[in-house]
Tab-separated table of C-alpha atoms in Angstrom:
chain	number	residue	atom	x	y	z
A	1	UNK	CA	28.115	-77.230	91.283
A	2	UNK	CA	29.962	-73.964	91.347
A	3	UNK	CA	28.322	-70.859	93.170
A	4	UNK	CA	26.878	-68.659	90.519
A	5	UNK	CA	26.469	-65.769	92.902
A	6	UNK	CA	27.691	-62.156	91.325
A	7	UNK	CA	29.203	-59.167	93.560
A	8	UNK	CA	27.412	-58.006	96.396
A	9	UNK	CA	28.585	-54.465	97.559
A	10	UNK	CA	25.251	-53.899	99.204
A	11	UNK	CA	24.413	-57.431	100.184
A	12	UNK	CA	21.940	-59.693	98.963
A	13	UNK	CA	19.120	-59.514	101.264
A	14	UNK	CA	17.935	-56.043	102.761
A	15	UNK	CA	15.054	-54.840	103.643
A	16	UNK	CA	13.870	-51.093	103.751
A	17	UNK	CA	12.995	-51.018	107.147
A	18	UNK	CA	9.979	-49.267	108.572
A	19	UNK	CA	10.627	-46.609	111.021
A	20	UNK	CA	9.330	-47.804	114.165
A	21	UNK	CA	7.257	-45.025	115.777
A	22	UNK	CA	5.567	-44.875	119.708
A	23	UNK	CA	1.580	-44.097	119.877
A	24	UNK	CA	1.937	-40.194	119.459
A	25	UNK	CA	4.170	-40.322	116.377
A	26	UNK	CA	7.550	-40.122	117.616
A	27	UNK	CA	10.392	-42.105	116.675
A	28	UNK	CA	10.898	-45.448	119.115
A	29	UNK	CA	14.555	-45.458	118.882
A	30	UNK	CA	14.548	-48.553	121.522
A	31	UNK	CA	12.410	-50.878	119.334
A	32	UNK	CA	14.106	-49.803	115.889
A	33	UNK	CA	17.269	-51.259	118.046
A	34	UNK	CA	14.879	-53.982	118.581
A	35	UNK	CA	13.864	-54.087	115.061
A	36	UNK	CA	17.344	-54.139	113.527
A	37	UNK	CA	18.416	-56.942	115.655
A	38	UNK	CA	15.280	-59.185	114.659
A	39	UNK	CA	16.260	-58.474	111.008
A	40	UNK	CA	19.640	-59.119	111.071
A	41	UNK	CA	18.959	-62.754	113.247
A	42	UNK	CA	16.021	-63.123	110.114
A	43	UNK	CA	19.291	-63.123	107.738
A	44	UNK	CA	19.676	-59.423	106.155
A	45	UNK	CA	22.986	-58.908	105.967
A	46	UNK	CA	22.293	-55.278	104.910
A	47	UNK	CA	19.421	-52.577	105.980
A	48	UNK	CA	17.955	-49.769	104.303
A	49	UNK	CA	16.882	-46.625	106.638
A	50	UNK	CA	15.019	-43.686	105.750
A	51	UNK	CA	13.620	-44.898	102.657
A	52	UNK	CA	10.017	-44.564	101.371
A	53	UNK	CA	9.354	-47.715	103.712
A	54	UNK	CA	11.016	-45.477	106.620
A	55	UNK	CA	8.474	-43.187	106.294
A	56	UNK	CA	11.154	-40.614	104.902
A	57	UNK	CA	8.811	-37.447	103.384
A	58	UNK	CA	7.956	-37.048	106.558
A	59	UNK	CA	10.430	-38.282	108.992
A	60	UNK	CA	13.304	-34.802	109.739
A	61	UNK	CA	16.937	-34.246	110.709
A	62	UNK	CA	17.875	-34.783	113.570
A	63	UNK	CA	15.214	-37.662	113.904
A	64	UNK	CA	16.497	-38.962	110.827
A	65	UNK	CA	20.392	-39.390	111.913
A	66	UNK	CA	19.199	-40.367	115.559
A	67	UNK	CA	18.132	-43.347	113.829
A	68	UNK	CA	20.796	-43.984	111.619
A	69	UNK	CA	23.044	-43.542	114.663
A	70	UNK	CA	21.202	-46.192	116.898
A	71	UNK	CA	20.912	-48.879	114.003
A	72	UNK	CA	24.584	-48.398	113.100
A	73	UNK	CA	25.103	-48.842	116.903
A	74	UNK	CA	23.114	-51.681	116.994
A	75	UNK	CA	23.966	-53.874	114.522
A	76	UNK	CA	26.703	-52.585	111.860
A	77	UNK	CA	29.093	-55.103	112.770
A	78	UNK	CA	26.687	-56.954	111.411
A	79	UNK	CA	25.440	-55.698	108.273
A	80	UNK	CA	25.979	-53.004	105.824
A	81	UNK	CA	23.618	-49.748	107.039
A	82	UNK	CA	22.224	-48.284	103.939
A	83	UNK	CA	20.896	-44.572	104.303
A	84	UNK	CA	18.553	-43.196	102.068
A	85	UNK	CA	18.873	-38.879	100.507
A	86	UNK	CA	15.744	-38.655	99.106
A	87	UNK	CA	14.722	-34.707	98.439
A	88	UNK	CA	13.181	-33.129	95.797
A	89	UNK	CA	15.221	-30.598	97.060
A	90	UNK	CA	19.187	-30.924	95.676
A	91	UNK	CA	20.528	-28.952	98.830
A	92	UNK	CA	18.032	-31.155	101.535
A	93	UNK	CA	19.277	-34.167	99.454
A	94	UNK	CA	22.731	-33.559	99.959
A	95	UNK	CA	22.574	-32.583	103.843
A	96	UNK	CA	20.909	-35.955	103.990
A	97	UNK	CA	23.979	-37.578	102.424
A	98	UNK	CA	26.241	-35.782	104.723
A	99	UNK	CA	24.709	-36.364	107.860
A	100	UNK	CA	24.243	-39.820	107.066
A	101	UNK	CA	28.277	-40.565	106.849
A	102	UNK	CA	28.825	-38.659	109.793
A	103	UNK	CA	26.328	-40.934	111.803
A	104	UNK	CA	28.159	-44.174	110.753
A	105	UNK	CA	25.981	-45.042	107.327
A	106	UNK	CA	28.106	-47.851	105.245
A	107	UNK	CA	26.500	-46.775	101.844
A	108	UNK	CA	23.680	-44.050	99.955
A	109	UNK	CA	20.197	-44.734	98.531
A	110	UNK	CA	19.637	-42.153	96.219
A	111	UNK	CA	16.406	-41.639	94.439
A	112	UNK	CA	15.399	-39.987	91.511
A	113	UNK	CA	13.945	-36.223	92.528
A	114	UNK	CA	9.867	-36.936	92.854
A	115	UNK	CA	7.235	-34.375	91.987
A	116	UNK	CA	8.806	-31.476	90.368
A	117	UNK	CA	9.856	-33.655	87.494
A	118	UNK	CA	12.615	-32.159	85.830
A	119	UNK	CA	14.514	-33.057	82.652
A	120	UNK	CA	17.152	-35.796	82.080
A	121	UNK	CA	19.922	-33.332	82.561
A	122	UNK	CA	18.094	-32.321	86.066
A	123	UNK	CA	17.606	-35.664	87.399
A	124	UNK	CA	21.644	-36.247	86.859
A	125	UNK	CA	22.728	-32.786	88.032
A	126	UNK	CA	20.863	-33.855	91.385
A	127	UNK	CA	22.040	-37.127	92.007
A	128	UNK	CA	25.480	-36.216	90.801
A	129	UNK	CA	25.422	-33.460	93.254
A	130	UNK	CA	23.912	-36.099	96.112
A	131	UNK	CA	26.947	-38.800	95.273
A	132	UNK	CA	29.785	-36.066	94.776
A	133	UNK	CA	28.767	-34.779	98.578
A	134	UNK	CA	30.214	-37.883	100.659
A	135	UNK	CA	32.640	-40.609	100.025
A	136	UNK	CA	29.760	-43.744	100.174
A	137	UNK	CA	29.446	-46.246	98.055
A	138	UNK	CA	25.712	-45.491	95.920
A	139	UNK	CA	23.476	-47.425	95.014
A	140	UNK	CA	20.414	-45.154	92.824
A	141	UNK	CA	17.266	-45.739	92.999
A	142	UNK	CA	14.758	-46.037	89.766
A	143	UNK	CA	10.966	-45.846	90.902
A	144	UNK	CA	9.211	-43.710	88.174
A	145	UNK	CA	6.082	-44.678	88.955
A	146	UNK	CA	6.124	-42.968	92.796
A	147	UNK	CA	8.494	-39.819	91.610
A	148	UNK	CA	7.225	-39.462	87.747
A	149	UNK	CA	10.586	-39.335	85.992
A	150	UNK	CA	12.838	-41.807	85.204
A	151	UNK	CA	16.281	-42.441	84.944
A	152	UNK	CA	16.644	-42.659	81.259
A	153	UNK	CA	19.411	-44.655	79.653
A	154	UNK	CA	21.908	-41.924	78.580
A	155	UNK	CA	22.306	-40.491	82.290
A	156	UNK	CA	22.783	-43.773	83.979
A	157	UNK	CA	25.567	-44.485	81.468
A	158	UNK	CA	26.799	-41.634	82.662
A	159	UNK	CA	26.434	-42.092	86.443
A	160	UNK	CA	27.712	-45.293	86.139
A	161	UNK	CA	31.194	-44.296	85.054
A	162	UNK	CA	31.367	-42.290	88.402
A	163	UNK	CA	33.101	-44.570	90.969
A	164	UNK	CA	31.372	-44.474	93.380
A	165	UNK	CA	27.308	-45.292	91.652
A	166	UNK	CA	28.050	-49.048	92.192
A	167	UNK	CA	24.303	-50.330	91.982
A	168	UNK	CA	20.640	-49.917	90.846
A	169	UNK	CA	17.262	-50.756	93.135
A	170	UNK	CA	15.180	-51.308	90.078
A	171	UNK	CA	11.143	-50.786	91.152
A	172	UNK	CA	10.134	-49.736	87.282
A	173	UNK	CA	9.118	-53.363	86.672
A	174	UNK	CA	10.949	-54.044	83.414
A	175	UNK	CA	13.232	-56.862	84.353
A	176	UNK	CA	14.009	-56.738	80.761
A	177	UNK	CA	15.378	-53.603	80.815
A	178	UNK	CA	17.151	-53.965	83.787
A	179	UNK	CA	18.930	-56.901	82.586
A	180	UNK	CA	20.269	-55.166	79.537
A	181	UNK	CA	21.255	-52.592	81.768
A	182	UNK	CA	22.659	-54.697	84.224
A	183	UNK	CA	25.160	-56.090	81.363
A	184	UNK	CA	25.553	-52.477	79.745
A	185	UNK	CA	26.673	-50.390	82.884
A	186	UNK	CA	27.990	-53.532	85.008
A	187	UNK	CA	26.197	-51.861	87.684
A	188	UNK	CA	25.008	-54.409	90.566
A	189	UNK	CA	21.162	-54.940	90.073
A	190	UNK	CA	18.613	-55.283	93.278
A	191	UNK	CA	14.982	-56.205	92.606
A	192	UNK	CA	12.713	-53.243	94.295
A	193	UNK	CA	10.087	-54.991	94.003
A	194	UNK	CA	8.768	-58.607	95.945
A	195	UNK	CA	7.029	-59.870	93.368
A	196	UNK	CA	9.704	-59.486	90.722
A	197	UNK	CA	12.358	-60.788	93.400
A	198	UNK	CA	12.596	-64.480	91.804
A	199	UNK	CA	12.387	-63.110	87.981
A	200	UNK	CA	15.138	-60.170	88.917
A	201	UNK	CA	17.407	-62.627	90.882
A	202	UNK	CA	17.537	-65.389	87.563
A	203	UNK	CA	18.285	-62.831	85.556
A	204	UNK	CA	21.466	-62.054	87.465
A	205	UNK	CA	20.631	-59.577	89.779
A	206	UNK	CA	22.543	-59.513	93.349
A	207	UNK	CA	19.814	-58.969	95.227
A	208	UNK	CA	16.833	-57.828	96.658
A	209	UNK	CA	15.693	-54.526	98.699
A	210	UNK	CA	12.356	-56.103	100.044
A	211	UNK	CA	9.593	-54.534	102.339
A	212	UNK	CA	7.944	-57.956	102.578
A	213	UNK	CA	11.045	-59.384	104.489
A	214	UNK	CA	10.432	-57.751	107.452
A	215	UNK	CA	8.293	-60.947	108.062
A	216	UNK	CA	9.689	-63.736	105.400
A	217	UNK	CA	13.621	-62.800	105.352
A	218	UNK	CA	14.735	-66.182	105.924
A	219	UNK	CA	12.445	-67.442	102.710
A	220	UNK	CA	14.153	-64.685	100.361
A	221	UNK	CA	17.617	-65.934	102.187
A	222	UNK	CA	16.896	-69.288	100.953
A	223	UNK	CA	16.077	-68.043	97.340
A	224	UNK	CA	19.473	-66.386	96.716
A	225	UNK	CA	21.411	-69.200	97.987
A	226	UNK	CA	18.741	-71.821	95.450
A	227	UNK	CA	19.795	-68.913	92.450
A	228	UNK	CA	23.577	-69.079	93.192
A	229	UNK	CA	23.648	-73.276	93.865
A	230	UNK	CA	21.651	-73.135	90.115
A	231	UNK	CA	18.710	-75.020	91.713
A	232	UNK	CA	16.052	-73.049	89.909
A	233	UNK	CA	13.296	-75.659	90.694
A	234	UNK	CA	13.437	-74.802	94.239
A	235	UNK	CA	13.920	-71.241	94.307
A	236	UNK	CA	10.452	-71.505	92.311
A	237	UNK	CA	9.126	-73.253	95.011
A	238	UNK	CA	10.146	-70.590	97.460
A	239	UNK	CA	8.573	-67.878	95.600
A	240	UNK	CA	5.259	-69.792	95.708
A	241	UNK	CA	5.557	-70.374	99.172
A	242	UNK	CA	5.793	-66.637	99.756
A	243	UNK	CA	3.506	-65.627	97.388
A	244	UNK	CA	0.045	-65.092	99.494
A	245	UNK	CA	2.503	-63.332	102.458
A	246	UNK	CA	3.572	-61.230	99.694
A	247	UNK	CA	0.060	-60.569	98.522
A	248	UNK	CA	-1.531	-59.812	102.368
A	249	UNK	CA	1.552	-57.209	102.875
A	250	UNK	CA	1.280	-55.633	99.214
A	251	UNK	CA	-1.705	-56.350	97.507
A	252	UNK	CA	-3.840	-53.945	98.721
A	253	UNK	CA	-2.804	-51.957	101.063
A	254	UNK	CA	0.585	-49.265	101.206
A	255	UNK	CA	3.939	-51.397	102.260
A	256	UNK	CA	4.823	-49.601	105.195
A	257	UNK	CA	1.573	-49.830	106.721
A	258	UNK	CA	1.110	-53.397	106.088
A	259	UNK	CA	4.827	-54.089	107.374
A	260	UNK	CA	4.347	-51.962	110.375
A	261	UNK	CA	1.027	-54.267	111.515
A	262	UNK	CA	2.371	-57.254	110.463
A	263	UNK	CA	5.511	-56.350	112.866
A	264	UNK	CA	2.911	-55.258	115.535
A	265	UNK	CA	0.773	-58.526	115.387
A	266	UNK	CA	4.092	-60.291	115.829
A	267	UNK	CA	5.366	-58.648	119.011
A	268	UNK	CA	8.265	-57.120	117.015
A	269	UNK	CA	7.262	-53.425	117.466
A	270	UNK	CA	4.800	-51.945	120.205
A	271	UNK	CA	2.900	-49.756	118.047
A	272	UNK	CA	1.938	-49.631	114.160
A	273	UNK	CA	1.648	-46.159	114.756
A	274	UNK	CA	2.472	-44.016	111.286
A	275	UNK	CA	2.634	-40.657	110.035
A	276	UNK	CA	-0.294	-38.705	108.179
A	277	UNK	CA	-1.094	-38.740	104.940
A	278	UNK	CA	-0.583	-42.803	105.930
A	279	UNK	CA	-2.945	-44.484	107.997
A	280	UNK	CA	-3.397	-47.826	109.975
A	281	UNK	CA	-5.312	-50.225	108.412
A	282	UNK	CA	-8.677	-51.109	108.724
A	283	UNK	CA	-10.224	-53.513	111.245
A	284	UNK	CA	-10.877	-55.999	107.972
A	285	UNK	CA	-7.438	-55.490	106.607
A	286	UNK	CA	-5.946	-56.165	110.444
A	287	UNK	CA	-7.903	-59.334	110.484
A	288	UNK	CA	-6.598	-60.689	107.189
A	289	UNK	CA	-3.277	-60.110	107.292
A	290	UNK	CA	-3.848	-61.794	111.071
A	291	UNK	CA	-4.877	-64.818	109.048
A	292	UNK	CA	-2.170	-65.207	106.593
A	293	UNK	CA	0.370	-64.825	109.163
A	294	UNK	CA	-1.390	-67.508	111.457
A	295	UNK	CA	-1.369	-69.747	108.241
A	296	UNK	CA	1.938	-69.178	107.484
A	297	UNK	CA	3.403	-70.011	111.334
A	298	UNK	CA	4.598	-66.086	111.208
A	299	UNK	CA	2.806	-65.378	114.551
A	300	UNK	CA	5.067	-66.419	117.343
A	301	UNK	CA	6.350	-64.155	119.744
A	302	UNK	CA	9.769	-62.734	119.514
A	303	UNK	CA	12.179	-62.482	122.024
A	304	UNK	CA	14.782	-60.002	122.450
């Protein structure tokens, strides 16, 4: 049977990698080198860095390019480097955007403007602004339930016919939607959200931009390539599989601190240190997500 696969500017499985930080809160550029590498051997063939994963409200320039710089470094012979420009500030959101081409970024996350929630016309004068200030592919990013405004139909018609908006992470949860937009715009689609991941990618989309594949990328690997040999039975299968790893990283407790200890408990990173407001989890949450990895043979050392 033919491959069914679609295009893939930004890959088909990324994850939006935590920023890996040492005990006092300080970025550990030496294990995010460490981190990258594991990722890309997992079978990402595309990273996302200073996202909402990352850490990015409070992660700052120069921190911020240091570790663009070091991934790129690392491993962007290997895989398109994705750099988020998320501000609720248009002028931060653009020096973002800049300083992440001049430190080797392949491509531009660009989120929605969170908090201040300003009208349609706002949201696309920002991001507009964001995509006109480098010469990166884009892919936007819809997540109206963290920054409180959408992006509404009319203005991602619009930001679609610029040439370089080339995709959508879609985290609003209406696959529905998405796949009428997916066939209005002709925008690439990528699920941003793990337990939509199987639902998004049968409905077309090209792929997914997962937190939970910092530990399972090889499973959502598998899953594309069962979606684009049309062999929906075991794709299904996969998502089951993954299911309870899914549910002890993002069923109760906030992705990047769930990532970050699952990471820790493997050997992957030193430290699950994070930034306030975030904090570790608890001693009970520790020991559960211990026990689904156990289960789920996702405990063995790595080596680097």
């Amino acid at each position: 049977m033919p491959s069914l696969s679609p295009s893939r500017t930004f890959g088909s499985v990324s994850v939006a990698m935590v920023t890996p930080m040492n005990s006092d809160g300080s970025i550990d550029i030496a294990s995010s080198r460490r981190l990258a590498r594991h990722l890309v051997k997992s079978g990402c063939d595309a990273l996302v860095l200073n996202g909402t994963t990352g850490e990015s409200p409070t992660t700052h320039q120069p921190e911020k390019d240091e570790f663009v710089a070091a991934v790129v470094d690392e491993v962007g012979a290997q895989a398109m480097i994705i750099a988020g420009a998320g501000s609720n500030d248009t002028a931060h959101a653009v020096r973002i955007a800049e300083a992440a081409q001049r430190t080797g970024a392949d491509g531009l996350l660009v989120v929605s403007p969170y908090y201040n929630r300003p009208s349609q016309e706002g949201v696309y004068q920002h991001i507009r602004a964001v995509v006109d200030s480098v010469d990166l592919p884009v892919m936007l990013y819809d997540i109206p339930g963290r920054t409180g405004v959408a992006i509404g139909d009319a203005i991602l018609d619009r930001l679609a016919e610029h040439p370089r908006v080339l995709a959508v992470k879609d985290a609003t949860g209406d696959v529905a939607q998405g796949f009428d937009r997916m066939r209005r715009t002709g925008l690439e689609f990528y699920s941003g959200d793990d337990a939509l991941n199987l639902a998004w990618l049968t409905h077309g989309a090209s792929g997914v931009v997962s937190v939970v594949g910092h530990v399972v990328a090889g499973g959502y690997v598998d899953m594309v390539r069962a979606i684009d040999d049309g062999d929906l039975a075991r794709a299904r299968d996969l998502s089951a599989g993954l299911t309870p790893v899914l549910d002890a990283l993002m069923g109760g407790g906030q992705g990047a601190v769930m990532a970050k200890a699952a990471l820790a408990l493997q050997g992957v990173i030193p430290h699950p240190t994070v930034r306030l407001p975030l904090v570790e989890p608890s001693d009970t949450e520790i020991s559960d997500l211990r026990a689904v990895l156990r289960a789920h043979g996702l405990l063995e050392e790595v080596t680097t």
